[in-house]
Tab-separated table of C-alpha atoms in Angstrom:
chain	number	residue	atom	x	y	z
A	1	MET	CA	89.316	234.550	271.349
A	2	SER	CA	88.349	237.951	269.983
A	3	LEU	CA	90.583	239.358	267.253
A	4	THR	CA	90.308	242.636	265.401
A	5	ASN	CA	89.899	242.485	261.632
A	6	GLU	CA	93.469	243.775	261.282
A	7	GLN	CA	94.828	241.013	263.530
A	8	LYS	CA	92.883	238.385	261.598
A	9	GLU	CA	94.241	239.700	258.296
A	10	ASN	CA	97.823	239.765	259.611
A	11	PHE	CA	97.472	236.255	261.014
A	12	ARG	CA	95.889	235.065	257.747
A	13	GLN	CA	98.830	236.427	255.732
A	14	SER	CA	101.297	234.688	258.043
A	15	PHE	CA	99.267	231.483	258.009
A	16	ASN	CA	99.206	231.458	254.213
A	17	GLN	CA	103.008	231.739	254.098
A	18	PHE	CA	103.253	228.591	256.215
A	19	ASP	CA	100.420	226.734	254.438
A	20	GLN	CA	102.453	226.174	251.279
A	21	ASP	CA	100.091	223.670	249.663
A	22	GLY	CA	97.017	225.811	250.382
A	23	ASN	CA	95.042	223.009	252.052
A	24	GLY	CA	94.054	225.097	255.092
A	25	THR	CA	96.446	223.442	257.536
A	26	ILE	CA	100.131	223.619	258.412
A	27	ASP	CA	102.024	220.357	258.778
A	28	ALA	CA	105.494	219.712	260.189
A	29	LYS	CA	107.217	219.837	256.795
A	30	GLU	CA	105.679	223.212	255.923
A	31	LEU	CA	106.595	224.634	259.303
A	32	LYS	CA	110.186	223.430	259.049
A	33	ASP	CA	110.518	224.739	255.461
A	34	VAL	CA	109.370	228.239	256.400
A	35	PHE	CA	111.785	228.441	259.322
A	36	HIS	CA	114.583	227.271	257.047
A	37	LYS	CA	113.713	229.888	254.402
A	38	MET	CA	113.739	232.558	257.119
A	39	GLY	CA	117.295	231.555	258.017
A	40	ASN	CA	116.251	229.855	261.242
A	41	PRO	CA	116.678	226.133	260.666
A	42	VAL	CA	114.977	224.112	263.384
A	43	THR	CA	115.248	220.473	264.316
A	44	ASP	CA	112.493	217.931	263.732
A	45	GLU	CA	112.054	217.746	267.497
A	46	VAL	CA	111.452	221.501	267.792
A	47	VAL	CA	108.947	221.364	264.924
A	48	LYS	CA	107.189	218.391	266.506
A	49	ASN	CA	106.898	220.257	269.820
A	50	MET	CA	105.567	223.372	268.091
A	51	ILE	CA	102.924	221.387	266.224
A	52	GLU	CA	101.924	219.455	269.351
A	53	SER	CA	101.563	222.614	271.433
A	54	ALA	CA	99.353	224.304	268.820
A	55	ASP	CA	97.408	221.275	267.562
A	56	LEU	CA	94.422	221.437	269.906
A	57	ASP	CA	92.308	218.895	268.017
A	58	LYS	CA	95.228	216.419	267.781
A	59	SER	CA	94.948	216.141	263.994
A	60	GLY	CA	98.711	216.344	263.474
A	61	THR	CA	98.382	219.709	261.713
A	62	VAL	CA	97.586	223.296	262.690
A	63	ASP	CA	94.478	224.933	261.237
A	64	PHE	CA	93.857	228.692	261.106
A	65	ASP	CA	92.045	228.913	264.479
A	66	GLU	CA	94.817	226.960	266.178
A	67	PHE	CA	97.391	229.158	264.443
A	68	CYS	CA	95.678	232.311	265.769
A	69	LYS	CA	95.657	230.940	269.323
A	70	MET	CA	99.339	230.028	268.992
A	71	MET	CA	100.225	233.501	267.676
A	72	ILE	CA	98.379	235.232	270.511
A	73	LYS	CA	100.204	233.019	273.005
A	74	TYR	CA	103.591	233.863	271.446
A	75	GLU	CA	102.766	237.581	271.390
A	76	GLU	CA	101.858	237.454	275.085
A	77	GLN	CA	105.064	235.570	275.894
A	78	GLY	CA	107.076	238.109	273.910
A	79	ARG	CA	105.431	240.975	275.779
A	80	GLU	CA	106.130	239.292	279.110
A	81	GLN	CA	109.784	238.773	278.167
A	82	ALA	CA	110.157	242.416	277.076
A	83	LEU	CA	108.640	243.596	280.355
A	84	LYS	CA	111.003	241.349	282.336
A	85	GLN	CA	113.972	242.810	280.478
A	86	ALA	CA	112.787	246.381	281.142
A	87	PHE	CA	112.110	245.617	284.804
A	88	THR	CA	115.573	244.096	285.222
A	89	MET	CA	117.170	247.090	283.549
A	90	PHE	CA	115.348	249.510	285.877
A	91	ASP	CA	116.029	247.401	288.989
A	92	THR	CA	119.576	248.688	289.335
A	93	ASP	CA	120.140	247.244	292.809
A	94	ASN	CA	118.788	243.816	291.766
A	95	SER	CA	116.377	243.748	294.700
A	96	GLY	CA	113.468	242.418	292.680
A	97	PHE	CA	111.577	245.661	293.272
A	98	LEU	CA	111.563	249.122	291.773
A	99	GLU	CA	111.915	251.870	294.336
A	100	GLU	CA	111.446	255.627	294.033
A	101	GLY	CA	114.988	256.447	292.954
A	102	GLU	CA	115.107	253.669	290.376
A	103	ILE	CA	111.805	254.731	288.839
A	104	LYS	CA	112.860	258.389	288.778
A	105	ASN	CA	116.178	257.496	287.105
A	106	ALA	CA	114.436	255.245	284.576
A	107	MET	CA	111.901	257.934	283.705
A	108	GLU	CA	114.676	260.496	283.236
A	109	LYS	CA	116.672	258.123	281.030
A	110	LEU	CA	113.545	257.845	278.885
A	111	GLY	CA	113.439	261.639	278.605
A	112	ASN	CA	110.727	262.321	281.175
A	113	THR	CA	111.407	264.798	283.953
A	114	VAL	CA	109.494	263.765	287.072
A	115	THR	CA	109.533	264.815	290.674
A	116	ILE	CA	109.779	262.411	293.597
A	117	GLU	CA	106.180	263.343	294.427
A	118	GLN	CA	105.100	262.230	290.937
A	119	VAL	CA	107.037	258.983	291.327
A	120	LYS	CA	105.387	258.373	294.708
A	121	GLU	CA	101.992	258.883	293.069
A	122	MET	CA	102.911	256.417	290.295
A	123	ILE	CA	103.929	253.856	292.888
A	124	LYS	CA	100.778	254.461	294.929
A	125	GLN	CA	98.605	253.735	291.877
A	126	VAL	CA	100.083	250.268	291.312
A	127	ASP	CA	101.375	249.257	294.754
A	128	THR	CA	98.751	246.657	295.602
A	129	ASP	CA	100.532	245.412	298.736
A	130	SER	CA	101.312	248.946	300.032
A	131	ASP	CA	105.009	248.257	300.597
A	132	GLY	CA	106.122	251.445	298.831
A	133	LYS	CA	107.862	249.485	296.058
A	134	VAL	CA	106.853	248.077	292.692
A	135	SER	CA	107.142	244.315	292.207
A	136	PHE	CA	107.303	242.757	288.746
A	137	GLU	CA	103.594	241.858	288.885
A	138	GLU	CA	102.745	245.454	289.799
A	139	PHE	CA	105.082	246.699	287.049
A	140	LYS	CA	103.218	244.576	284.472
A	141	LYS	CA	99.929	246.168	285.518
A	142	MET	CA	101.497	249.627	285.329
A	143	MET	CA	102.738	248.979	281.800
């Protein structure tokens, strides 16, 4: 896992908010308290699952390295979800693919004037199966 200094600092600040007793780990009570303070009360079961999924050394707590890995995972999941939402919004015929007209319309809605030739070139650059359409996997690579 390679983090920039800025990412490490941001993660450290977040970690310290959770690590209320300053012992270098986050336990279930600390995790639940922070969510409650943020206005997002969670059940003991949810907290238990979160700890278990992040606690790689099975200590029952989450240390800073485990916290960083968890945060990266959540950021990636958030990015994936945002891309799925965008793809669905652009896929106006719900075919599961983006075709020339859909891409052109989406680009124009975003304020970009493009020609069909430009759209064809965009598709060509990411269309790994040469079907003339953009699948979700191809869309992710494009984005």
